[in-house]
Each structure stands twice: as structure tokens, then as C-alpha cells.
Short mmCIF file of C-alpha atoms and ligand atoms in Angstrom, two decimals:
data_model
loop_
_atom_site.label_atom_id
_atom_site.label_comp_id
_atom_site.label_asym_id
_atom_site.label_seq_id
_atom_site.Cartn_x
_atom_site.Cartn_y
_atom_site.Cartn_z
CA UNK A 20 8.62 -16.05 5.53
CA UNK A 21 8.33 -13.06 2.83
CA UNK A 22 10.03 -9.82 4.02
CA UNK A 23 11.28 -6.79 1.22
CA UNK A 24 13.82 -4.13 1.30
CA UNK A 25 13.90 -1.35 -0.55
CA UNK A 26 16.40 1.07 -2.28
CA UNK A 27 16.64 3.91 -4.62
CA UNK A 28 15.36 7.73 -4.80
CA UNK A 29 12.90 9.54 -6.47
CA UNK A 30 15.04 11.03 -9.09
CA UNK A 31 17.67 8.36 -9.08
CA UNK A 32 18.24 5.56 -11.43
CA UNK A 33 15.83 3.32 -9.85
CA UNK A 34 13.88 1.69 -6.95
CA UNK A 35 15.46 -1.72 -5.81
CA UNK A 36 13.74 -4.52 -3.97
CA UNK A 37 14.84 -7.76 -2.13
CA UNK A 38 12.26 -9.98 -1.59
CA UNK A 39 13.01 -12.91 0.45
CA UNK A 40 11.02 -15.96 1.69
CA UNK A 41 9.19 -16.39 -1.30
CA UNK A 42 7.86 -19.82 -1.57
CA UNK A 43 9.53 -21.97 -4.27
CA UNK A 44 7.52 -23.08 -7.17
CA UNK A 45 5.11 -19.89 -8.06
CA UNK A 46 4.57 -18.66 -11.50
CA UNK A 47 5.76 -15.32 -11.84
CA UNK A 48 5.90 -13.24 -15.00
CA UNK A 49 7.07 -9.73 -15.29
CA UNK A 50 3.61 -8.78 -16.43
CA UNK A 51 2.32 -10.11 -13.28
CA UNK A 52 4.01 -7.24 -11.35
CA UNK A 53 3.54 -4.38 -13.89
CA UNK A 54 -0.18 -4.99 -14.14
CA UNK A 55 -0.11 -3.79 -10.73
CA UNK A 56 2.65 -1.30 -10.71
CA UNK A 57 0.35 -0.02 -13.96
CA UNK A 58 -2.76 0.76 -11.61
CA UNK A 59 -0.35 2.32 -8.88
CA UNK A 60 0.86 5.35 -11.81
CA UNK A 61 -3.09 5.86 -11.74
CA UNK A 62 -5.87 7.72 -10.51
CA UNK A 63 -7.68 11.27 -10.83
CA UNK A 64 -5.72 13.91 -9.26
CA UNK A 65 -2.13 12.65 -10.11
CA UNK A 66 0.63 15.02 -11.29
CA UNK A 67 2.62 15.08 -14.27
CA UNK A 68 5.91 12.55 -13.27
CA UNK A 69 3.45 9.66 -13.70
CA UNK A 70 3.18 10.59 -17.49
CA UNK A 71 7.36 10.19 -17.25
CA UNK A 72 7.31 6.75 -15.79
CA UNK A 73 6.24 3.68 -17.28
CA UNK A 74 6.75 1.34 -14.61
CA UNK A 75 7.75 -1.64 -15.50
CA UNK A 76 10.14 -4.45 -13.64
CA UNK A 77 13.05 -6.43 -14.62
CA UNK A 78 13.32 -9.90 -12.80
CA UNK A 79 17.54 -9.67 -11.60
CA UNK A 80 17.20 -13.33 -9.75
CA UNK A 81 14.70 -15.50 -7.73
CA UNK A 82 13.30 -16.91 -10.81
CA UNK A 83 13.77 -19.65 -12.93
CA UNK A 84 12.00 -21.03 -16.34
CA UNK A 85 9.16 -18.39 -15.10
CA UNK A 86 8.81 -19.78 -11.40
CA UNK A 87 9.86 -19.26 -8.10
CA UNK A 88 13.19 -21.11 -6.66
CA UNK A 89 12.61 -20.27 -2.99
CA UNK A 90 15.89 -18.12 -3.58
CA UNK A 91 15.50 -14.03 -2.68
CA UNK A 92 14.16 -12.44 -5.71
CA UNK A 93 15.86 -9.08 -7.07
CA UNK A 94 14.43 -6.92 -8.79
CA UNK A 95 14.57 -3.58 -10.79
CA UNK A 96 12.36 -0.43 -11.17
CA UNK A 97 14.30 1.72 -13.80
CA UNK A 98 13.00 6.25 -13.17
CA UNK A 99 13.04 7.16 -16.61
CA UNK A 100 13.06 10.61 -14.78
CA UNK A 101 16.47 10.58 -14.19
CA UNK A 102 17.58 11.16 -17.44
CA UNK A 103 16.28 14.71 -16.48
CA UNK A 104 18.41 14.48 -12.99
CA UNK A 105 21.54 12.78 -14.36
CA UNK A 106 23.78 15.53 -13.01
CA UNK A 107 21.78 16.74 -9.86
CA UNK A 108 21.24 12.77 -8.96
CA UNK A 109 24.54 11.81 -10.10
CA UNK A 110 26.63 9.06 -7.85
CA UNK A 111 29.85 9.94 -8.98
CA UNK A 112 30.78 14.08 -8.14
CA UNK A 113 29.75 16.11 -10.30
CA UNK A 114 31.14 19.61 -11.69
CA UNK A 115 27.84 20.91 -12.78
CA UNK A 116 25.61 23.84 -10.27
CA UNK A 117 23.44 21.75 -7.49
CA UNK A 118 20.83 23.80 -6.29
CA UNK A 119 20.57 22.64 -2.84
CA UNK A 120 16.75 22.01 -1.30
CA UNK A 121 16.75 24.53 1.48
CA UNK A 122 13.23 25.15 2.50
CA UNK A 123 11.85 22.28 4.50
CA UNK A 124 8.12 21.47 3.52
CA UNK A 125 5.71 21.20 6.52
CA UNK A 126 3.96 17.64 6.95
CA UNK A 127 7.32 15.79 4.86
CA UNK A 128 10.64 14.41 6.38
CA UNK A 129 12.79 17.41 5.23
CA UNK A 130 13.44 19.02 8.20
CA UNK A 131 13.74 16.35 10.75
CA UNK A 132 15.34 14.45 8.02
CA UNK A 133 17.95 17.05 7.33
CA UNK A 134 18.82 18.01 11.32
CA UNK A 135 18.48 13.64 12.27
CA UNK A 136 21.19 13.08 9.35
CA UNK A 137 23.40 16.14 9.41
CA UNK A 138 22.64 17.17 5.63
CA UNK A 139 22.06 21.32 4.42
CA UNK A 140 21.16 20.02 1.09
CA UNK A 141 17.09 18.78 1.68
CA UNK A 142 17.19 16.76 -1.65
CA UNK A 143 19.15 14.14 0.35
CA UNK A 144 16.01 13.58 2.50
CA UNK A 145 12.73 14.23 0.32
CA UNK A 146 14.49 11.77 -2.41
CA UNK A 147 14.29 8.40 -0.22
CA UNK A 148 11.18 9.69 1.92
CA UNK A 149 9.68 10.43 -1.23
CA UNK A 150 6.03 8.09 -1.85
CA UNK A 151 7.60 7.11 -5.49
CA UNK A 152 9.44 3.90 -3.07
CA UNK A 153 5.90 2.50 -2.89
CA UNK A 154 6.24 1.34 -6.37
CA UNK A 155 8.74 -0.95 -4.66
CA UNK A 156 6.58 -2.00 -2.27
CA UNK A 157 3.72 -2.53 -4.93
CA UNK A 158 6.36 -5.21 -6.16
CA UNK A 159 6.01 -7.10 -3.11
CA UNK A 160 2.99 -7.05 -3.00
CA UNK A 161 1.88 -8.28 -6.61
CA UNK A 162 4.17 -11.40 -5.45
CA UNK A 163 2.57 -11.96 -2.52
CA UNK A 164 -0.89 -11.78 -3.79
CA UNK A 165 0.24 -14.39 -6.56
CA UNK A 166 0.63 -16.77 -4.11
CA UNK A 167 -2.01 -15.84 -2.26
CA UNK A 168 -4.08 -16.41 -5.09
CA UNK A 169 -3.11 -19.84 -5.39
CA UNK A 170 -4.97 -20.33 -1.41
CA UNK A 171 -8.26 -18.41 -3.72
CA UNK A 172 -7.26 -15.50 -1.07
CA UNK A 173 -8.13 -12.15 -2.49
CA UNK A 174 -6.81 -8.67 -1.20
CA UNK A 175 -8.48 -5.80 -2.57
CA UNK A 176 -7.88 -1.95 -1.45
CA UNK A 177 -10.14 1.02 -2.17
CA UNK A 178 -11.23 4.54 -1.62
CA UNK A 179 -13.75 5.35 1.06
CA UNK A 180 -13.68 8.54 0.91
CA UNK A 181 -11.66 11.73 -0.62
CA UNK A 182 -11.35 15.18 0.98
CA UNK A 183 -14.20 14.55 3.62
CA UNK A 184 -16.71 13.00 0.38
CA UNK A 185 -17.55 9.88 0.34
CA UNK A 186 -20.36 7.80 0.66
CA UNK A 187 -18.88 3.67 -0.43
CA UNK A 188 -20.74 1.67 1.78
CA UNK A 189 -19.48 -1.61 1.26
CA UNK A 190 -20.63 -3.31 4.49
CA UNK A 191 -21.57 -6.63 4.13
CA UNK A 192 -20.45 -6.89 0.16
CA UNK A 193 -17.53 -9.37 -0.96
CA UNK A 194 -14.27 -8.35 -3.07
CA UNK A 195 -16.56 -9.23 -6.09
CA UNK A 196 -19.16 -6.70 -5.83
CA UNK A 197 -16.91 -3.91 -5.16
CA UNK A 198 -14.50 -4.64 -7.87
CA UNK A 199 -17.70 -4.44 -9.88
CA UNK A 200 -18.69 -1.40 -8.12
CA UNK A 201 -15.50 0.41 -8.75
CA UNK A 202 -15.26 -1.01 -13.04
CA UNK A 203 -18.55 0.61 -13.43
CA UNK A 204 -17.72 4.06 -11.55
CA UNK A 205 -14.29 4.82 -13.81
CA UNK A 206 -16.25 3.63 -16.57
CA UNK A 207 -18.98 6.12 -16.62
CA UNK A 208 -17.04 8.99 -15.06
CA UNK A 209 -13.53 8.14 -17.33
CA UNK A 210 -11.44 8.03 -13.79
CA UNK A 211 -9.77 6.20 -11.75
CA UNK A 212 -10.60 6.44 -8.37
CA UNK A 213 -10.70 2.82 -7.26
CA UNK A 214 -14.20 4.13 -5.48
CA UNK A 215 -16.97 2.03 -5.39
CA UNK A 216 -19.05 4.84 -3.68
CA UNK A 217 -21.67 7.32 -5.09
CA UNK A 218 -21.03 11.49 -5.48
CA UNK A 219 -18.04 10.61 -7.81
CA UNK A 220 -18.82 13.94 -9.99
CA UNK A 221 -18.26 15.78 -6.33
CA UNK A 222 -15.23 14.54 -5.83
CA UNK A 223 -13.97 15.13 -9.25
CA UNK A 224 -15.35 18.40 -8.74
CA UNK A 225 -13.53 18.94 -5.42
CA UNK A 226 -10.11 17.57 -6.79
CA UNK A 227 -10.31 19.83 -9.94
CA UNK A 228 -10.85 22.71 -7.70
CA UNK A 229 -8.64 22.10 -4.66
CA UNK A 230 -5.84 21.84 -8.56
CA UNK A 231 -7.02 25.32 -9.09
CA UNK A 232 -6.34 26.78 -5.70
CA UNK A 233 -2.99 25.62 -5.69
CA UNK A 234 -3.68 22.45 -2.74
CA UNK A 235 -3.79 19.08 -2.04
CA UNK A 236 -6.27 16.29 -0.80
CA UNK A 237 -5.91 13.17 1.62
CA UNK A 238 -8.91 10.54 1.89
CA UNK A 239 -9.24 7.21 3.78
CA UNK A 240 -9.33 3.80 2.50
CA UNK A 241 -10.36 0.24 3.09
CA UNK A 242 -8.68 -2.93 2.31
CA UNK A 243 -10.55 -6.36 2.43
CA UNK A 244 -9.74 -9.66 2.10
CA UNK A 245 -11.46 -12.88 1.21
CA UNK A 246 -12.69 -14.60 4.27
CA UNK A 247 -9.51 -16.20 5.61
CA UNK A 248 -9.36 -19.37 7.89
CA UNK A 249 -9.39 -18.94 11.83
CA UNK A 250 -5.75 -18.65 13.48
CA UNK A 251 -3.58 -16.38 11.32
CA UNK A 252 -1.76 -14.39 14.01
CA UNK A 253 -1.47 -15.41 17.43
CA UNK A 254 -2.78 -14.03 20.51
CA UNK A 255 0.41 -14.82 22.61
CA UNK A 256 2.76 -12.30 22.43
CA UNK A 257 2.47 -8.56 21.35
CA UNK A 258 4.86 -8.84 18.35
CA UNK A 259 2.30 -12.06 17.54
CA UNK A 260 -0.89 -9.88 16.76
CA UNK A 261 -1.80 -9.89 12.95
CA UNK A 262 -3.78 -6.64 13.78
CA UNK A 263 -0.33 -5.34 14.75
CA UNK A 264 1.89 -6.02 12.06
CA UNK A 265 -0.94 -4.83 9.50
CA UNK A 266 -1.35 -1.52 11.63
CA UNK A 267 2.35 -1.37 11.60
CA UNK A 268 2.89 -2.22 7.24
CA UNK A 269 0.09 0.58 6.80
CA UNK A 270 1.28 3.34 8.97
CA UNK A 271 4.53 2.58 6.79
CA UNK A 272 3.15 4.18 3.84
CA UNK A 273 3.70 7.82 3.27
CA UNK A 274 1.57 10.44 4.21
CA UNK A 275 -1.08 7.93 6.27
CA UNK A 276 -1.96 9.09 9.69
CA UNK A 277 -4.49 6.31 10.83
CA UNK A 278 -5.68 2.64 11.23
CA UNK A 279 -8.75 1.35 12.45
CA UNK A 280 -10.25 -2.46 12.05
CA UNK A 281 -13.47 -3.24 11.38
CA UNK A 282 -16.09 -0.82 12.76
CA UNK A 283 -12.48 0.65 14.46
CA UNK A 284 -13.36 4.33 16.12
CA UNK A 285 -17.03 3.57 16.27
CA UNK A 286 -16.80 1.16 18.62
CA UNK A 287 -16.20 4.30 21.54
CA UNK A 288 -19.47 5.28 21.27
CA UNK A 289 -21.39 2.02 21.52
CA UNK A 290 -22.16 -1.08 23.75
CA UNK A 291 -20.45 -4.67 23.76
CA UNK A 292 -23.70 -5.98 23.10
CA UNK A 293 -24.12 -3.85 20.34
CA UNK A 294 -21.19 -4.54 18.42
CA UNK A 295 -19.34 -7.50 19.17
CA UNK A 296 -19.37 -9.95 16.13
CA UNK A 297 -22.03 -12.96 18.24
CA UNK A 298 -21.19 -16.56 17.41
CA UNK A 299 -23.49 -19.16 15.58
CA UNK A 300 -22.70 -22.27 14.60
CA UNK A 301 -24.28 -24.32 11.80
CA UNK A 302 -23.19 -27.79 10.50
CA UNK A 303 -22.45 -26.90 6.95
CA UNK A 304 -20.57 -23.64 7.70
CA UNK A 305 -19.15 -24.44 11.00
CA UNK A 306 -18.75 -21.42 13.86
CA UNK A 307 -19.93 -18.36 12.05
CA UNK A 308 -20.55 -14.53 12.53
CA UNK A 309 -23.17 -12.68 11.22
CA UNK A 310 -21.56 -9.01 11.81
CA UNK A 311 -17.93 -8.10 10.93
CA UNK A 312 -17.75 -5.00 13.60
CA UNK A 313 -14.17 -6.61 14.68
CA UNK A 314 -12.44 -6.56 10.69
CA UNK A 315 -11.77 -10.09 10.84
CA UNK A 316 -9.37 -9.65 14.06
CA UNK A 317 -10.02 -10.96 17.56
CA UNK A 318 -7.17 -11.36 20.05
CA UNK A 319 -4.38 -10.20 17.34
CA UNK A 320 -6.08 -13.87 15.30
CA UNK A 321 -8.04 -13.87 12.40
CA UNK A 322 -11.32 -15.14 13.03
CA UNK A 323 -12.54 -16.57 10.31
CA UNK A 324 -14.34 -13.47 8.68
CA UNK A 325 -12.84 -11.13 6.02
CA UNK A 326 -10.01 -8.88 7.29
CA UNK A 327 -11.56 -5.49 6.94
CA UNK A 328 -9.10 -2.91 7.91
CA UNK A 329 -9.19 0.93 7.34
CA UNK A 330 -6.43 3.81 6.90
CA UNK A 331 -6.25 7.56 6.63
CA UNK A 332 -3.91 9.42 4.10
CA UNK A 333 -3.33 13.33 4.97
CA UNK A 334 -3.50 15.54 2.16
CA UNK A 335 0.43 16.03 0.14
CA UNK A 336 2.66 18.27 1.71
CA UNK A 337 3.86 19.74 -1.54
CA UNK A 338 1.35 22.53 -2.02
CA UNK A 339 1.33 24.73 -5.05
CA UNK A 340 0.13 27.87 -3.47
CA UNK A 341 3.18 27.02 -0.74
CA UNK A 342 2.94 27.17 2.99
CA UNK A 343 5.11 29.03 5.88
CA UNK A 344 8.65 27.54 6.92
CA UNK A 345 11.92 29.15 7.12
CA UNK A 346 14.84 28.68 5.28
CA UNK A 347 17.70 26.24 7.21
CA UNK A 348 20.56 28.29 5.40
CA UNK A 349 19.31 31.98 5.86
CA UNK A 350 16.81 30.93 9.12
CA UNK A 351 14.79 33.72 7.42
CA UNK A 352 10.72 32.99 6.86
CA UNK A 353 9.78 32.30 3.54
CA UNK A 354 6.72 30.24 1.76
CA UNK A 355 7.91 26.83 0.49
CA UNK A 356 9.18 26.20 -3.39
CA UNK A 357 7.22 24.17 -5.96
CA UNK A 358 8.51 21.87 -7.78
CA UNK A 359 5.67 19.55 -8.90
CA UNK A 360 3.13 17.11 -6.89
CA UNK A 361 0.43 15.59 -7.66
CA UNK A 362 -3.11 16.80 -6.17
CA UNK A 363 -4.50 13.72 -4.69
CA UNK A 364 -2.87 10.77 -4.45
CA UNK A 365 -5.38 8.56 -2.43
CA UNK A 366 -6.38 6.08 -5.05
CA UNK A 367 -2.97 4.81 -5.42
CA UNK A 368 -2.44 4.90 -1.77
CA UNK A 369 -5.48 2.44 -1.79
CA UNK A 370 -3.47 -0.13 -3.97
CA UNK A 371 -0.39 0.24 -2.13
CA UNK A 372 -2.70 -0.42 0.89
CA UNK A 373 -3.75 -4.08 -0.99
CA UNK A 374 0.09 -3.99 -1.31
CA UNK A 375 1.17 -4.33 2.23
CA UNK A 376 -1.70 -5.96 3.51
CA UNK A 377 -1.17 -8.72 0.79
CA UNK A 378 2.63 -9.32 2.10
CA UNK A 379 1.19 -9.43 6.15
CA UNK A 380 -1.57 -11.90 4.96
CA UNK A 381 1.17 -14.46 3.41
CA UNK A 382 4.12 -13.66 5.80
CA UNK A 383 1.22 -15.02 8.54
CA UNK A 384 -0.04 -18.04 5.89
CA UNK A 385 3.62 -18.92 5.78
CA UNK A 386 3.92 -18.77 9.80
CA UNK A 387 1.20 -21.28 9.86
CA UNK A 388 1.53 -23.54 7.11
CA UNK A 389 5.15 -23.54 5.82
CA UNK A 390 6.40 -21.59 3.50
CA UNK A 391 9.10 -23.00 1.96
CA UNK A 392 7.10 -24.04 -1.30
CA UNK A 393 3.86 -23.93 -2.37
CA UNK A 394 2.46 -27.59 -2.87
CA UNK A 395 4.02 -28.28 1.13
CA UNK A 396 2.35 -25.36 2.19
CA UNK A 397 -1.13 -26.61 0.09
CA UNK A 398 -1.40 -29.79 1.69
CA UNK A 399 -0.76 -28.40 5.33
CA UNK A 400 -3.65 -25.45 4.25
CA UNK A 401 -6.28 -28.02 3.10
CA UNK A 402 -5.69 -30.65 6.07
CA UNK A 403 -5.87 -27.61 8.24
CA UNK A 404 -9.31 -26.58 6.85
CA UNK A 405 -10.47 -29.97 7.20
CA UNK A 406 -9.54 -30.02 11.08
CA UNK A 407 -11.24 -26.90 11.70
CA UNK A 408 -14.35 -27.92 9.89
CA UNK A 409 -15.01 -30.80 12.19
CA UNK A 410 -13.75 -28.70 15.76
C1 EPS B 1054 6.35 12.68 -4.46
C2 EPS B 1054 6.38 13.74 -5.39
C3 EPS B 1054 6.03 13.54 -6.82
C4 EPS B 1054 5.19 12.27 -6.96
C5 EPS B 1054 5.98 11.15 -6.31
C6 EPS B 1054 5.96 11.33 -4.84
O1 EPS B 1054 7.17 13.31 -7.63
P1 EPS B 1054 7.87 14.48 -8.46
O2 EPS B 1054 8.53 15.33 -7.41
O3 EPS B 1054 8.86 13.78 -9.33
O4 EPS B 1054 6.80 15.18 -9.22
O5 EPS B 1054 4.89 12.03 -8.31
O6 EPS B 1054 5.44 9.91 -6.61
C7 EPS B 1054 6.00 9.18 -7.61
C8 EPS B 1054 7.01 9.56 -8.34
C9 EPS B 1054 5.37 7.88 -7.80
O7 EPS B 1054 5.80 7.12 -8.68
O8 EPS B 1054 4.41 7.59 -7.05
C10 EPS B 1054 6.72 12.92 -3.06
O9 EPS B 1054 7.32 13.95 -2.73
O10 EPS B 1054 6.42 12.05 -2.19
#
């Protein structure tokens, strides 16, 4: 079954990744995986490093003659910031001046980070816990929705909403219409905001201005998947639920705060009549829904419906215009130092959403169906599909 590590720093010479499990016999091109790790560097509100990096990957092993051996693929993210941050990121000592990182930002892992692993000099922490290791995980993900692919299983992840604006209603739509949705909003407004919602000028606005004043923005977002069969997950055991481990790979992203499925908080203030997903069945379709309240989840199993799952990202806890914290060298108060950030960083967040959702999807495909190579795993998926369209 697919499972990733990751390695590397912000500032360092690169992000490494491990992914294992991959199921032999997949096409898989560089360009594959830096057509995605292309749309991660976007989106309105980002700061300057992403004009710095040109992400791009280089294949170390896994991969043979352009596909897939079933062996763990390596793989390579090269920071061209580092050139910049030879000595101050160097392995070896150094004789050079390191100024040491001493005022811990609220809302990032610096302080905890720093007392946890016994380090005075912050840059130890904010390197790893910084969000640039979700280009690794973008990696991961652009394999796993390759094979997923394969199964006509789509993952898309988008903006709902940024700094309390947003009015994407997507109920009810497929991935089609809101890819189509979002194409035609960064056309006409020349951004990328992976949105497929209206008041796009306001949020432009709202991100240009919060830039001004010196803050930052979070937002929430949505991923959704093509309507996957019945039985992903299992309902048996706690560390079985497919709900779970997606709650669990999305709260793994930086800065996020929240998950809900489906119709998620909403369903506090309603009725089990009102909003459980009723049951209908129909002899060319099979047992349907007609609502997706539940996100595609029932009992920790997907039902049959799209997965439809939602996340929270707080706003950046670099802020220009610095907040209050005290120093861990001098314990005296003092406002926190500026380096760089970006603004908003809630469209990216989105695809690295798709990311790790992609990666749960196939790690539970394999569970179910094999996943030692693809054309095994095929003929297990289709007899499968047959089976549940005559239960
Ligand atoms: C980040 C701070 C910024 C972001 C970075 C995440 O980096 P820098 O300090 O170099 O300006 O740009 O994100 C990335 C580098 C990336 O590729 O997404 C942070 O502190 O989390």
C-alpha cells in the first residue's frame, strides 16, 4: 500500500520523498509530477520565494523505461533558494556569522519546537515545520492520482472560501463543472485562486489590502472525488475508518485547523430526517442517494457517493506588521522579525488538499483490490463492480 516520507528544509538543498507501495506497471513521467508541483508555486496572494523556485523533480529510482517497478520510488526536489543560504544552511560547520532565529512566531512550531528539541537557534525548527515540505507531499500525490486515474477516479481540491468571502456553491456539481468553474474565474480575473465561486474581485480586493496592512489570510477548502465504489474503508476497527485517515492526512498539512465531511458542522443544528443521505434503489443504477449530506462516508466506508470532505487553513503566522512574543535568549518582549511570507496561501493549500486525499483514496483502493500492480488490481476492481451491481 502507498505510504511517503519526507526530508529536507526550507532553505536547504532540497525536499526528499520515499514513496513506497506504488503499484508496478504505471506510466510515470517527470512532467507528470511537475504539472502539479507547477500549480502548487501558484495562486493570488503568494510571496516572493515562489518566483525563486521552479519546482521541478528528478526521478532517483522506482522507475524503469518510464513505468513503475513496484520498487519504492525516490525522488528529488532541488531549493534553488539555497544558493542564497549555502552558509547559514550549510551541513558541514561553517566559519561564517549565523544569526540565530530567536523570536518565536505565534501560531508556528518555533517555540514548542525549540523547548521539545533543546535548540536556542529557531531556524532549526521553522526550516522542517516550514509549509515548503508540501511540495513533497504534492509528489505523492501526483503519483497517486496517476493511478487513480487509470480506475477514471478523479480528486479535485478547491477554495470555498478566503478570509470569511466566499460564496462557491458547488453542491450537487461533478469535478467537471467546477474545474470549468474555476478555468473561467482565473481567466477573466488573471488569478489563480482555484475558486469556482462568485465575489472573486472581493477577495482580490481583500488579499491586496490585508498585503498592505502588513497581514495574512486563511480560507477553507473542499476536496471531491469522483463517485467511488461502496466499501473503501471499513467500519470495524477505529484505525479502519477512511473518514479517519483522511481527517488525519489533512490536519497534517500546515497551518489547517479543521475537517468536516459532507454537510460536517451543519448537521448540529438539524434533524436525522432532515439530513441523512435516504436510500433508493433503481435497476440500472443500483442502491442510490439522492443527497450527499454524509461526504461520501458512512460508518468510516465509502458509500458509493463522491467523497466530499472540507478543511480550514488559519491565516500565516509570519505577519509583516509582526505580533507580540518574547525573545528566548533575552526573555525580554519584543514584536516578531520579518523575513518574508506570503499573504495567502489557501489556493495552494487546496491542491495539497487533492494531494493527500489522492494518496488516502489509493492506499484504501489498494487495501481492497491489491496493490501490487495495476492490471491485478484492474481485474479485482471491475469483477468487484460487477458483484455489487447485481447485490
Ligand atoms: C513558509 C514561508 C515562506 C513560504 C514557504 C512556507 O518561505 P520563505 O520564508 O522562503 O519566504 O514561501 O513556502 C514555500 C517555500 C513553498 O514552496 O510553498 C513557512 O514558513 O511555512
Amino acid at each position: 500500500m502507498i505510504r511517503y516520507l519526507t526530508a529536507g528544509e526550507s532553505h536547504g538543498k532540497g525536499l526528499s520523498i520515499i514513496i513506497d507501495g506504488v503499484p508496478a506497471n504505471i506510466l510515470i513521467s517527470p512532467e507528470d509530477i511537475n504539472v502539479m508541483l507547477g500549480e502548487r508555486q501558484k495562486g493570488y496572494g503568494r510571496g516572493h520565494r515562489q518566483k525563486i523556485e521552479k519546482d521541478k523533480v528528478e526521478i532517483l529510482s522506482g522507475v524503469r523505461f518510464g513505468k513503475t517497478t513496484g520498487n519504492p520510488i525516490g525522488i528529488f526536489i532541488k531549493n534553488n533558494d539555497f544558493e542564497n543560504w549555502k552558509g547559514m544552511m550549510s551541513v558541514e560547520p561553517w566559519a561564517g556569522q549565523v544569526k540565530e532565529y530567536s523570536v518565536p512566531r505565534p501560531g508556528h512550531a518555533d517555540l514548542t519546537g525549540g523547548i521539545k528539541y533543546r535548540q536556542k537557534d529557531l531556524r532549526n525548527i521553522l526550516e522542517r515545520a516550514s509549509a515548503r515540505e508540501t511540495a513533497a507531499r504534492v509528489v505523492a500525490g501526483a503519483i497517486a492520482k496517476k493511478v487513480l486515474k487509470s480506475f477514471k477516479i478523479e480528486v479535485l481540491g478547491f477554495v470555498t472560501s478566503i478570509g470569511g468571502i466566499g460564496t462557491a456553491t458547488v453542491e450537487g456539481l461533478d469535478i467537471n463543472k467546477i474545474t470549468t468553474m474555476i478555468a473561467a474565474t482565473e481567466k477573466k480575473y488573471s488569478a489563480d485562486l482555484r475558486y469556482p465561486g462568485k465575489n472573486v474581485e472581493q477577495i482580490m480586493a481583500l488579499i491586496d489590502k490585508t498585503k498592505k496592512e502588513g497581514d495574512t489570510l486563511g480560507g477553507t477548502i473542499t476536496v471531491l472525488t469522483s463517485p467511488l465504489p461502496p466499501g473503501l474503508g471499513s467500519y470495524t476497527q477505529w484505525d479502519k475508518k477512511l473518514d479517519a485517515k483522511l481527517a488525519m492526512a489533512l490536519m497534517s498539512i500546515q497551518a489547517f485547523k479543521g475537517v468536516a465531511f459532507g454537510a460536517g458542522f451543519a448537521y448540529a443544528g438539524k434533524t436525522g430526517s432532515e439530513m441523512h443521505d435516504e436510500i433508493y434503489y433503481a435497476q440500472k443504477q443500483g442502491f442510490f442517494r439522492k443527497t450527499n449530506n454524509a461526504g461520501g462516508v458512512e460508518g468510516g466506508m465509502t458509500n458509493g457517493n463522491p467523497i466530499s470532505v472540507s478543511a480550514v487553513m488559519k491565516p500565516i503566522s509570519t505577519v509583516m506588521k509582526g505580533l507580540s512574543s518574547a525573545d528566548i535568549k533575552t526573555k525580554k518582549p519584543v514584536k516578531t522579525v520579518y523575513e518574508r511570507s506570503d499573504i495567502c496561501a489557501v489556493p495552494a493549500a487546496a491542491l495539497v488538499a487533492e494531494a493527500v486525499v489522492a494518496v488516502e483514496i489509493l492506499a484504501a483502493m489498494q487495501e481492497k483490490f491489491g496493490g501490487d500492480e495495476l492490471n491485478e488490481m484492474k481485474l479485482n476492481y471491475e469483477n468487484y463492480l460487477k458483484y455489487v451491481a447485481n447485490y
